[in-house]
Amino acid sequence: MKNYKESIAKEIEKLDIGLDYEKIYNLIELPKTNDMGDFAFPCFSLAKTMRKNPSLIAEDIANKLSIEGIDKIENVNAYVNFFVDRKEVYNQVLNEIIEKKQDYGKSDMGNGINELVEFSSVNIAKPFHIGHIRSTVIGDVIRNIYEYLGYNVIATNYIGDYGTQFGVMIAAYKLWGDKEKIDADPINELLNLYVRYTRESEDNEEYQERARQEFKNLEDGEEEATTLWQWFKDISLREFDRVYSMLDIKYDNYNGEAYSSQFMPAAIEELKEKNLLVESDGALMVDLSDYDLPPSMLIKSNGSSAYITRDVATALHRHETYDLDKNIYVVGSQQKLHFQQLKAILSKMGHKDVSEEVNHVQFGMVSLKDQVLSTRRGHVVFLEDVLNKAIEKTRSIMEDRDNDLEDLDQAAKIVGIGAVKFQELYNSRIKDYIFDWDELLNFEGETGPYVHYTYARAKSVLRKAGKEEFEKMDFSELNTEEEYSLIKSLESFQQAIIQAMNRLEPAVVARKVMEIAQNFNKVYNSTQILVDDEKLKEERLALTYATSIVIKNGLGILGIKTVEQM
Ligand code: ARG
């Protein structure tokens, strides 16, 4: 449908209504319902210059125009409505899908442009809990969106493997650590040690000092501290990798906080040279009052670096290493101030370009329906357990349904994990949401299982008809409103992906996939596909086939695989 809007604008311009092409083009709207046409031109703004009632202007324009590819032009009040030749649209869109298949909707607009997407960024020796689903899944989809549009993406997991809490871990392990226990249940045991040490050092000056000393040892590269830290890291990452592999998410690198600390001295040196560090109670701060932000502490009074120090060094390092368009951080909105400060510090250092590269992609909180999520007190809900439960629950729902699935386990895994991801992605990211099992596994709701089921339904229609491959054809028979609505949502698939990229908002893609699934079901419920008329039947099957392809491509961007039967 790419060229209609241009030709409409061009033809209207020829009528000399006192607006140039650009203005006319921008005025053209897409009506909400098919009965108002495919495009509409509102004439309100012309009333003044033409000194005429806008409805009469619209009527006049409608009468004068005739445009190739447009079947009908009529005015409704002050609007000129344009109805395109539907056969032409069917041919354009469906043949493009038939031809491009898994590449339908892709683009090379990102050719040669690099984007860094940092997501998940979990902390070592801490649980990978349900709250982490957000950054992990949203970030992965942002990566997929960019790749689909031809960008080169560097997917980074900025793991939290540095900082004073590792001093705590090392000190605690030296006091009470039990290697066997940790090997048996790494994260829980490490967490126990951490919680115990934090509690016992609350009014124990000596413990506090020990932890600080151990972090200092780590920063100085002392052998025992380093070995313990490396071990904590290895066992934690092994645990995390199980979750990433269940989610089918891969990274280009795990360059986290420890990795980045090697670039700190240079950054601190630069801050000093530029006279940006001011002393306050022994700590070194950057004053950000000219940005209306609170000051930021880069060096603590005991001389160790802070979280923000590593981020300053990281942003500079990423800028130097990759020729970046954007440096994207998918991190919860609680860290909004942190990223504002980061951008401000980089600007003050004179690195406007680095500062502008930094994009904080925020999101709201997830909470469980009847549980609070807290990492500190041990009421932790591990993401791995949630995923396993999703698979289990899906399996039992699918078992009860009448189907002839060959590999129920595999299907339950795809649909179950898909359900968790889809729920995560369906609402705009900035909103908080409540994790609700009944809602996300409702096969009739606006859910992953509903989309999966629709895809499987389309595939089953094709199997039943014995026709699963299609060549380009001349579409001349499709004739219902439902079919036309479906084709329009297939047609706008790529626009949705581009919009999702511009807004860094995966929900736009999830919503488009849902719209396509719903529109297909409207066709399925209102229209017989396997009719006697061979030509009509073939076209309806081709539409079914095209729908299945676009749903599959869309789910693919959302990081969700499909199942052929359900
Ligand atoms: N590990 C941090 C946390 O759990 C998130 C890291 C966000 N990324 C960054 N570059 N600061 O809070």
Coordinates of C-alpha atoms and ligand atoms in Angstrom, one line a residue:
M1 CA 0.0 0.0 0.0
K2 CA 3.1 2.2 -0.1
N3 CA 2.3 4.3 -3.1
Y4 CA -1.4 5.1 -2.7
K5 CA -0.8 8.0 -0.3
E6 CA 1.7 9.6 -2.6
S7 CA -0.5 9.4 -5.6
I8 CA -3.5 10.8 -3.7
A9 CA -1.4 13.7 -2.5
K10 CA -0.1 14.3 -6.0
E11 CA -3.5 14.4 -7.6
I12 CA -5.0 16.7 -4.9
E13 CA -2.1 19.1 -5.3
K14 CA -3.0 19.4 -9.0
L15 CA -6.4 20.8 -8.0
D16 CA -4.6 24.0 -6.7
I17 CA -6.3 24.2 -3.4
G18 CA -3.6 26.4 -1.9
L19 CA -1.6 23.7 -0.1
D20 CA 1.7 22.2 -1.2
Y21 CA 2.3 18.4 -1.6
E22 CA 4.0 18.1 1.7
K23 CA 1.1 19.7 3.6
I24 CA -1.5 17.6 1.7
Y25 CA 0.5 14.4 2.3
N26 CA 0.6 15.0 6.1
L27 CA -3.1 15.8 6.3
I28 CA -4.1 12.4 4.8
E29 CA -5.4 10.1 7.5
L30 CA -6.0 6.3 7.8
P31 CA -9.6 5.8 8.8
K32 CA -10.4 3.4 11.6
T33 CA -13.0 1.3 9.8
N34 CA -13.1 0.0 6.3
D35 CA -16.4 1.7 5.5
M36 CA -14.7 5.0 5.7
G37 CA -12.3 4.0 3.0
D38 CA -8.5 3.3 3.2
F39 CA -7.4 6.9 3.2
A40 CA -9.2 10.2 4.1
F41 CA -8.4 13.8 3.4
P42 CA -10.0 16.3 5.8
C43 CA -10.9 19.6 4.4
F44 CA -11.5 21.7 7.5
S45 CA -8.3 23.7 7.1
L46 CA -9.3 24.8 3.6
A47 CA -12.4 26.6 4.7
K48 CA -10.6 29.8 5.5
T49 CA -8.6 30.2 2.4
M50 CA -11.3 29.0 0.0
R51 CA -14.1 30.7 1.9
K52 CA -16.4 27.8 1.5
N53 CA -18.1 25.3 3.6
P54 CA -15.6 22.4 4.2
S55 CA -18.2 19.8 3.2
L56 CA -18.8 21.5 -0.1
I57 CA -15.0 21.7 -0.7
A58 CA -14.8 17.9 0.1
E59 CA -17.6 17.2 -2.3
D60 CA -16.0 19.3 -5.0
I61 CA -12.6 17.5 -4.6
A62 CA -14.3 14.1 -4.6
N63 CA -16.0 14.9 -7.9
K64 CA -13.0 16.2 -9.6
L65 CA -10.5 13.5 -8.7
S66 CA -9.9 10.2 -10.5
I67 CA -6.8 8.3 -9.4
E68 CA -5.3 5.1 -10.8
G69 CA -5.6 2.2 -8.3
I70 CA -8.4 4.0 -6.4
D71 CA -11.8 2.4 -7.0
K72 CA -14.0 4.9 -5.3
I73 CA -13.7 8.5 -4.1
E74 CA -16.6 10.0 -2.1
N75 CA -17.1 12.7 0.5
V76 CA -18.6 12.2 3.9
N77 CA -19.1 15.6 5.4
A78 CA -15.8 17.4 5.4
Y79 CA -13.8 14.3 4.5
V80 CA -12.8 12.9 1.1
N81 CA -12.6 9.2 1.5
F82 CA -10.6 7.0 -0.9
F83 CA -11.3 3.4 -1.4
V84 CA -8.4 1.5 -3.0
D85 CA -8.8 -1.3 -5.5
R86 CA -8.9 -4.2 -3.1
K87 CA -7.7 -6.7 -5.7
E88 CA -4.6 -4.7 -6.2
V89 CA -3.9 -4.7 -2.5
Y90 CA -4.5 -8.5 -2.2
N91 CA -2.1 -9.1 -5.0
Q92 CA 0.6 -6.7 -3.7
V93 CA 0.6 -7.9 -0.2
L94 CA -0.1 -11.6 -0.5
N95 CA 2.3 -12.1 -3.3
E96 CA 5.0 -10.3 -1.4
I97 CA 4.5 -12.6 1.6
I98 CA 4.4 -15.7 -0.6
E99 CA 7.7 -14.6 -2.2
K100 CA 9.6 -13.4 0.8
K101 CA 8.3 -15.8 3.5
Q102 CA 10.6 -15.6 6.6
D103 CA 12.0 -12.4 5.2
Y104 CA 8.6 -10.6 5.0
G105 CA 8.8 -7.4 7.0
K106 CA 12.6 -7.3 7.0
S107 CA 14.5 -4.3 5.9
D108 CA 18.0 -3.1 5.3
M109 CA 17.4 0.3 6.7
G110 CA 19.9 -0.4 9.4
N111 CA 22.7 -1.4 7.0
G112 CA 26.1 -0.4 8.6
I113 CA 24.6 1.1 11.7
N114 CA 25.6 -0.3 15.1
E115 CA 23.4 -0.4 18.2
L116 CA 24.5 -1.7 21.6
V117 CA 21.7 -3.2 23.7
E118 CA 22.5 -4.0 27.3
F119 CA 19.9 -6.1 29.0
S120 CA 19.3 -8.5 31.9
S121 CA 22.5 -7.4 33.7
V122 CA 21.9 -9.7 36.7
N123 CA 24.0 -9.7 39.8
I124 CA 26.4 -12.5 40.6
A125 CA 25.8 -14.6 43.7
K126 CA 22.2 -13.3 43.8
P127 CA 19.1 -15.0 42.6
F128 CA 17.9 -14.6 39.0
H129 CA 14.4 -13.7 40.2
I130 CA 11.1 -13.0 38.5
G131 CA 11.8 -9.2 38.5
H132 CA 14.6 -9.9 36.0
I133 CA 12.2 -11.1 33.4
R134 CA 11.5 -7.6 32.4
S135 CA 14.9 -6.3 31.3
T136 CA 15.8 -9.8 30.0
V137 CA 12.8 -10.2 27.7
I138 CA 12.3 -6.6 26.7
G139 CA 16.0 -6.2 25.9
D140 CA 16.1 -9.3 23.8
V141 CA 13.1 -8.2 21.7
I142 CA 14.7 -4.7 21.2
R143 CA 17.7 -6.5 19.9
N144 CA 15.5 -8.7 17.6
I145 CA 13.7 -5.6 16.3
Y146 CA 16.9 -3.9 15.3
E147 CA 18.3 -7.1 13.7
Y148 CA 15.1 -7.6 11.7
L149 CA 15.5 -4.1 10.3
G150 CA 19.1 -4.8 9.3
Y151 CA 21.0 -3.1 12.1
N152 CA 24.1 -4.6 13.6
V153 CA 23.5 -5.2 17.3
I154 CA 25.9 -5.9 20.1
A155 CA 24.0 -7.7 22.8
T156 CA 25.6 -7.1 26.2
N157 CA 25.0 -8.6 29.6
Y158 CA 26.5 -6.1 32.0
I159 CA 26.6 -8.5 34.9
G160 CA 27.0 -7.2 38.4
D161 CA 30.2 -8.9 39.4
Y162 CA 31.9 -6.1 41.3
G163 CA 31.5 -3.7 44.1
T164 CA 31.6 -3.7 47.9
Q165 CA 29.1 -6.6 48.2
F166 CA 31.8 -8.9 47.0
G167 CA 33.8 -7.9 49.9
V168 CA 30.9 -9.1 52.0
M169 CA 30.7 -12.4 50.2
I170 CA 34.4 -13.1 50.5
A171 CA 34.5 -12.2 54.2
A172 CA 31.4 -14.3 54.9
Y173 CA 32.8 -17.3 53.0
K174 CA 36.0 -17.2 54.9
L175 CA 34.1 -17.2 58.2
W176 CA 31.3 -19.8 57.6
G177 CA 31.7 -21.0 54.0
D178 CA 31.0 -24.7 53.2
K179 CA 32.1 -25.6 49.7
E180 CA 29.9 -28.7 49.5
K181 CA 26.8 -26.9 50.5
I182 CA 27.5 -24.2 47.9
D183 CA 28.1 -26.7 45.2
A184 CA 24.8 -28.4 45.9
D185 CA 22.7 -25.2 45.9
P186 CA 24.9 -22.3 44.8
I187 CA 22.7 -19.3 44.7
N188 CA 20.7 -20.0 47.9
E189 CA 23.8 -20.8 49.9
L190 CA 25.6 -17.7 48.7
L191 CA 22.5 -15.7 49.4
N192 CA 22.4 -17.2 52.9
L193 CA 26.0 -16.2 53.6
Y194 CA 25.3 -12.7 52.3
V195 CA 22.2 -12.2 54.4
R196 CA 23.8 -13.6 57.5
Y197 CA 26.9 -11.4 57.2
T198 CA 24.9 -8.3 56.5
R199 CA 22.7 -8.9 59.5
E200 CA 25.6 -9.7 61.9
S201 CA 27.7 -6.8 60.8
E202 CA 24.9 -4.3 61.4
D203 CA 26.4 -3.3 64.7
N204 CA 29.8 -5.0 64.3
E205 CA 32.4 -2.5 63.2
E206 CA 35.0 -5.2 62.9
Y207 CA 32.9 -7.2 60.3
Q208 CA 32.2 -4.0 58.4
E209 CA 35.9 -3.3 58.2
R210 CA 36.7 -6.8 57.1
A211 CA 34.3 -6.7 54.2
R212 CA 35.8 -3.3 53.1
Q213 CA 39.2 -4.8 53.3
E214 CA 38.3 -7.9 51.3
F215 CA 36.9 -5.7 48.5
K216 CA 40.1 -3.7 48.6
N217 CA 42.0 -7.0 48.3
L218 CA 39.9 -7.9 45.3
E219 CA 40.6 -4.6 43.7
D220 CA 44.3 -5.0 44.4
G221 CA 44.2 -8.4 42.7
E222 CA 45.1 -10.4 45.9
E223 CA 45.1 -14.1 45.1
E224 CA 42.7 -15.6 47.6
A225 CA 40.1 -12.9 47.2
T226 CA 40.3 -13.1 43.4
T227 CA 40.0 -16.9 43.4
L228 CA 36.9 -16.9 45.6
W229 CA 35.4 -14.1 43.5
Q230 CA 36.1 -16.0 40.3
W231 CA 34.5 -19.1 41.8
F232 CA 31.4 -17.3 42.9
K233 CA 31.2 -15.9 39.4
D234 CA 31.6 -19.3 37.6
I235 CA 29.0 -21.1 39.6
S236 CA 26.5 -18.2 39.4
L237 CA 26.9 -17.9 35.6
R238 CA 26.4 -21.6 35.3
E239 CA 23.1 -21.2 37.1
F240 CA 22.1 -18.2 35.0
D241 CA 22.9 -19.9 31.8
R242 CA 20.2 -22.5 32.4
V243 CA 17.7 -19.7 32.5
Y244 CA 19.0 -18.0 29.4
S245 CA 18.9 -21.2 27.5
M246 CA 15.3 -21.9 28.6
L247 CA 14.5 -18.4 27.4
D248 CA 16.6 -19.0 24.2
I249 CA 18.5 -15.8 24.7
K250 CA 22.1 -15.4 23.7
Y251 CA 24.6 -12.6 24.2
D252 CA 27.6 -11.3 22.3
N253 CA 29.4 -10.6 25.5
Y254 CA 29.1 -10.6 29.3
N255 CA 31.3 -7.6 29.8
G256 CA 30.1 -6.6 33.3
E257 CA 31.2 -4.3 36.0
A258 CA 34.5 -6.1 36.8
Y259 CA 35.4 -6.0 33.1
S260 CA 34.6 -2.3 33.0
S261 CA 36.7 -1.5 36.1
Q262 CA 39.9 -1.7 34.1
F263 CA 38.8 1.5 32.3
M264 CA 38.1 3.4 35.5
P265 CA 41.5 4.8 36.2
A266 CA 41.6 6.6 32.9
A267 CA 38.1 8.0 33.4
I268 CA 38.9 9.2 36.9
E269 CA 42.1 10.8 35.6
E270 CA 40.2 12.7 33.0
L271 CA 37.6 13.8 35.6
K272 CA 40.5 15.1 37.7
E273 CA 42.2 16.9 34.9
K274 CA 39.0 18.6 34.0
N275 CA 38.5 19.7 37.6
L276 CA 35.2 18.0 37.9
L277 CA 35.9 16.2 41.2
V278 CA 35.2 18.0 44.5
E279 CA 36.0 16.6 47.9
S280 CA 33.3 16.1 50.4
D281 CA 33.9 14.3 53.7
G282 CA 36.8 12.4 52.1
A283 CA 34.7 11.3 49.1
L284 CA 35.0 12.6 45.6
M285 CA 31.9 14.0 44.0
V286 CA 30.8 15.6 40.8
D287 CA 28.6 18.6 41.3
L288 CA 25.5 18.4 39.0
S289 CA 23.6 21.4 40.2
D290 CA 23.8 23.0 36.8
Y291 CA 21.7 20.0 35.6
D292 CA 19.3 20.3 38.5
L293 CA 20.5 16.9 39.8
P294 CA 21.9 15.8 43.1
P295 CA 25.7 15.4 43.2
S296 CA 27.1 12.1 42.3
M297 CA 29.8 10.2 44.3
L298 CA 32.5 8.7 42.2
I299 CA 35.0 7.7 44.8
K300 CA 33.9 6.7 48.3
S301 CA 35.7 8.0 51.3
N302 CA 37.6 4.7 51.7
G303 CA 38.9 5.1 48.2
S304 CA 36.9 2.5 46.4
S305 CA 34.9 3.2 43.2
A306 CA 31.1 3.3 42.9
Y307 CA 28.5 1.9 40.6
I308 CA 28.3 5.1 38.6
T309 CA 32.1 5.3 38.2
R310 CA 32.0 2.0 36.4
D311 CA 29.1 3.2 34.2
V312 CA 31.1 6.4 33.2
A313 CA 34.0 4.2 32.2
T314 CA 31.8 1.8 30.4
A315 CA 30.0 4.4 28.3
L316 CA 33.3 5.9 27.2
H317 CA 34.7 2.5 26.5
R318 CA 31.7 1.4 24.4
H319 CA 31.9 4.6 22.5
E320 CA 35.5 4.1 21.6
T321 CA 35.1 0.4 20.8
Y322 CA 32.0 0.4 18.7
D323 CA 31.0 3.1 16.3
L324 CA 27.6 3.4 18.0
D325 CA 24.3 5.0 17.0
K326 CA 22.7 4.2 20.4
N327 CA 24.0 2.7 23.6
I328 CA 20.8 1.3 25.1
Y329 CA 20.3 0.3 28.7
V330 CA 17.2 -1.7 29.5
V331 CA 17.0 -1.0 33.2
G332 CA 14.0 -0.4 35.5
S333 CA 12.7 3.1 36.1
Q334 CA 14.1 3.1 39.7
Q335 CA 17.4 3.9 38.1
K336 CA 16.2 6.9 36.2
L337 CA 18.2 9.3 38.4
H338 CA 21.3 7.2 37.9
F339 CA 21.2 7.4 34.2
Q340 CA 20.3 11.1 34.3
Q341 CA 23.5 11.6 36.3
L342 CA 25.5 9.4 34.0
K343 CA 24.4 11.5 31.0
A344 CA 25.1 14.7 32.9
I345 CA 28.6 13.6 34.0
L346 CA 29.5 12.6 30.4
S347 CA 28.3 16.0 29.1
K348 CA 30.3 17.9 31.7
M349 CA 33.4 15.9 30.7
G350 CA 32.8 17.4 27.2
H351 CA 31.6 14.1 25.7
K352 CA 28.3 15.3 24.4
D353 CA 28.2 12.6 21.7
V354 CA 28.7 9.8 24.3
S355 CA 26.1 11.4 26.5
E356 CA 23.6 11.5 23.7
E357 CA 24.3 7.9 22.8
V358 CA 23.1 6.8 26.2
N359 CA 19.5 5.7 26.1
H360 CA 17.8 4.5 29.2
V361 CA 14.9 2.2 28.2
Q362 CA 12.8 2.2 31.4
F363 CA 10.1 -0.2 32.5
G364 CA 7.8 -0.5 35.5
M365 CA 7.6 -3.2 38.1
V366 CA 6.3 -6.7 38.0
S367 CA 4.6 -8.1 41.0
L368 CA 3.1 -11.5 41.7
K369 CA -0.7 -11.7 42.3
D370 CA -0.5 -12.8 45.9
Q371 CA 3.2 -12.5 46.8
V372 CA 5.6 -9.6 47.4
L373 CA 8.9 -9.9 45.7
S374 CA 11.8 -9.2 47.9
T375 CA 15.4 -10.3 47.5
R376 CA 16.5 -9.4 50.9
R377 CA 14.4 -11.5 53.2
G378 CA 14.5 -14.7 51.4
H379 CA 11.0 -14.6 49.8
V380 CA 12.6 -14.8 46.5
V381 CA 10.7 -16.2 43.4
F382 CA 13.3 -17.6 41.1
L383 CA 12.7 -17.0 37.4
E384 CA 13.7 -20.6 36.7
D385 CA 10.9 -21.9 38.9
V386 CA 8.4 -19.6 37.3
L387 CA 9.4 -20.9 33.8
N388 CA 9.2 -24.5 34.9
K389 CA 5.8 -23.9 36.4
A390 CA 4.6 -22.3 33.2
I391 CA 5.7 -25.3 31.3
E392 CA 4.0 -27.7 33.8
K393 CA 0.7 -25.8 33.8
T394 CA 0.7 -25.5 30.0
R395 CA 1.3 -29.2 29.7
S396 CA -1.7 -30.1 31.9
I397 CA -3.9 -27.7 30.0
M398 CA -2.8 -29.1 26.7
E399 CA -3.2 -32.7 27.9
D400 CA -6.9 -32.0 28.6
R401 CA -7.5 -30.6 25.1
D402 CA -8.3 -32.8 22.3
N403 CA -5.2 -32.9 20.1
D404 CA -2.9 -35.2 18.4
L405 CA 0.4 -33.7 19.4
E406 CA 3.4 -35.8 18.8
D407 CA 5.7 -34.1 21.2
L408 CA 3.7 -32.7 24.1
D409 CA 6.7 -31.9 26.2
Q410 CA 8.3 -29.8 23.5
A411 CA 5.0 -28.0 22.7
A412 CA 4.3 -27.3 26.4
K413 CA 7.8 -25.7 26.7
I414 CA 7.3 -23.4 23.7
V415 CA 3.8 -22.4 24.6
G416 CA 4.4 -22.1 28.3
I417 CA 7.5 -20.0 28.1
G418 CA 5.9 -18.1 25.2
A419 CA 3.0 -17.3 27.5
V420 CA 5.3 -15.7 30.1
K421 CA 7.2 -13.7 27.4
F422 CA 4.0 -12.6 25.6
Q423 CA 2.4 -11.3 28.8
E424 CA 5.6 -9.5 29.6
L425 CA 5.6 -7.8 26.1
Y426 CA 2.0 -7.1 25.5
N427 CA 1.6 -3.9 27.6
S428 CA 3.7 -0.8 27.2
R429 CA 6.8 -1.4 29.1
I430 CA 6.6 1.6 31.4
K431 CA 3.5 0.2 33.1
D432 CA 3.7 -1.9 36.2
Y433 CA 2.0 -5.3 35.8
I434 CA 0.8 -8.1 37.9
F435 CA 2.0 -11.6 37.1
D436 CA -1.2 -13.6 37.0
W437 CA -1.2 -17.3 36.0
D438 CA -4.9 -17.4 35.0
E439 CA -4.5 -14.4 32.8
L440 CA -1.4 -15.4 31.0
L441 CA -2.5 -19.0 30.3
N442 CA -6.0 -18.1 29.2
F443 CA -6.2 -19.6 25.7
E444 CA -9.1 -17.3 24.8
G445 CA -7.6 -14.1 26.2
E446 CA -5.1 -11.7 24.7
T447 CA -2.3 -14.1 25.4
G448 CA 0.6 -16.0 23.9
P449 CA -1.4 -19.3 23.9
Y450 CA -4.2 -17.6 21.9
V451 CA -1.7 -16.6 19.2
H452 CA 0.0 -20.0 19.3
Y453 CA -3.4 -21.6 18.9
T454 CA -4.3 -19.4 16.0
Y455 CA -1.1 -20.2 14.3
A456 CA -1.7 -24.0 14.8
R457 CA -5.3 -23.6 13.6
A458 CA -4.1 -21.9 10.3
K459 CA -1.5 -24.7 9.8
S460 CA -4.1 -27.3 10.4
V461 CA -6.5 -25.8 7.8
L462 CA -3.6 -26.0 5.3
R463 CA -2.8 -29.6 6.3
K464 CA -6.4 -30.6 6.0
A465 CA -6.5 -29.1 2.5
G466 CA -3.3 -30.9 1.6
K467 CA -1.7 -27.6 0.4
E468 CA 1.1 -26.1 2.3
E469 CA 3.2 -24.4 -0.4
F470 CA 2.1 -21.5 -2.5
E471 CA 3.3 -19.8 -5.7
K472 CA 2.5 -16.2 -6.6
M473 CA -1.0 -16.0 -8.1
D474 CA -3.6 -13.6 -9.4
F475 CA -6.0 -12.8 -6.5
S476 CA -9.4 -12.0 -7.9
E477 CA -12.0 -13.8 -5.8
L478 CA -11.5 -12.8 -2.1
N479 CA -14.5 -10.7 -1.2
T480 CA -15.3 -10.3 2.5
E481 CA -14.8 -7.4 4.8
E482 CA -13.1 -9.7 7.3
E483 CA -10.6 -10.8 4.7
Y484 CA -9.9 -7.3 3.8
S485 CA -9.3 -6.3 7.4
L486 CA -6.9 -9.2 7.8
I487 CA -4.9 -8.2 4.7
K488 CA -4.6 -4.7 6.0
S489 CA -3.1 -5.9 9.3
L490 CA -0.7 -8.1 7.4
E491 CA 0.2 -5.1 5.2
S492 CA 1.1 -2.9 8.2
F493 CA 3.4 -5.5 9.8
Q494 CA 6.6 -3.8 8.8
Q495 CA 5.4 -0.3 9.8
A496 CA 4.7 -1.8 13.3
I497 CA 8.2 -3.0 13.6
I498 CA 9.6 0.3 12.6
Q499 CA 7.4 2.1 15.0
A500 CA 8.4 -0.3 17.7
M501 CA 12.1 0.5 17.0
N502 CA 11.5 4.3 17.0
R503 CA 9.7 4.1 20.4
L504 CA 12.0 1.3 21.7
E505 CA 8.7 -0.4 22.6
P506 CA 8.2 -4.1 21.9
A507 CA 4.5 -3.9 22.7
V508 CA 3.9 -2.4 19.3
V509 CA 5.0 -5.7 17.7
A510 CA 3.1 -7.8 20.2
R511 CA -0.1 -5.8 19.6
K512 CA 0.3 -6.1 15.8
V513 CA 0.7 -9.9 16.1
M514 CA -2.4 -10.1 18.3
E515 CA -4.4 -8.0 15.8
I516 CA -3.4 -10.3 13.0
A517 CA -4.4 -13.4 15.1
Q518 CA -7.7 -11.8 16.0
N519 CA -8.4 -10.8 12.4
F520 CA -7.6 -14.3 11.2
N521 CA -10.0 -15.8 13.7
K522 CA -12.7 -13.4 12.4
V523 CA -12.2 -14.7 8.9
Y524 CA -12.1 -18.3 10.2
N525 CA -15.4 -17.9 12.1
S526 CA -17.3 -16.0 9.4
T527 CA -16.0 -17.4 6.2
Q528 CA -15.8 -21.0 4.9
I529 CA -12.3 -21.5 3.6
L530 CA -12.7 -24.9 2.0
V531 CA -15.4 -23.9 -0.5
D532 CA -16.3 -25.8 -3.7
D533 CA -15.1 -23.0 -5.9
E534 CA -11.5 -24.1 -6.6
K535 CA -10.1 -20.7 -7.3
L536 CA -11.7 -19.0 -4.3
K537 CA -10.6 -21.9 -2.1
E538 CA -7.0 -21.6 -3.3
E539 CA -7.0 -17.8 -2.6
R540 CA -8.4 -18.3 0.9
L541 CA -5.8 -21.0 1.6
A542 CA -3.1 -18.6 0.4
L543 CA -4.4 -16.0 2.7
T544 CA -4.3 -18.5 5.5
Y545 CA -0.8 -19.4 4.6
A546 CA 0.3 -15.8 4.4
T547 CA -1.2 -15.2 7.9
S548 CA 0.7 -18.2 9.3
I549 CA 4.0 -16.8 7.9
V550 CA 3.5 -13.3 9.4
I551 CA 2.4 -14.6 12.8
K552 CA 5.5 -16.8 12.8
N553 CA 7.8 -13.9 11.8
G554 CA 6.1 -11.7 14.5
L555 CA 6.5 -14.3 17.2
G556 CA 10.1 -14.8 16.1
I557 CA 10.8 -11.1 16.8
L558 CA 9.2 -11.6 20.2
G559 CA 11.6 -14.4 20.8
I560 CA 8.8 -17.1 20.7
K561 CA 8.9 -20.2 18.6
T562 CA 5.7 -21.8 17.1
V563 CA 4.1 -25.2 17.3
E564 CA 2.5 -26.8 14.3
Q565 CA -0.4 -28.4 16.2
M566 CA -2.2 -27.7 19.4
Ligands
ARG1 N1 23.1 -5.0 37.9 C1 22.3 -3.8 38.1 C2 21.2 -4.1 39.0 O1 20.8 -5.2 39.2 C3 21.8 -3.3 36.8 C4 22.8 -2.8 35.8 C5 22.2 -1.8 34.9 N2 23.2 -1.4 33.9 C6 24.1 -0.4 34.1 N3 24.9 -0.2 33.1 N4 24.2 0.3 35.2 O2 20.6 -3.2 39.6

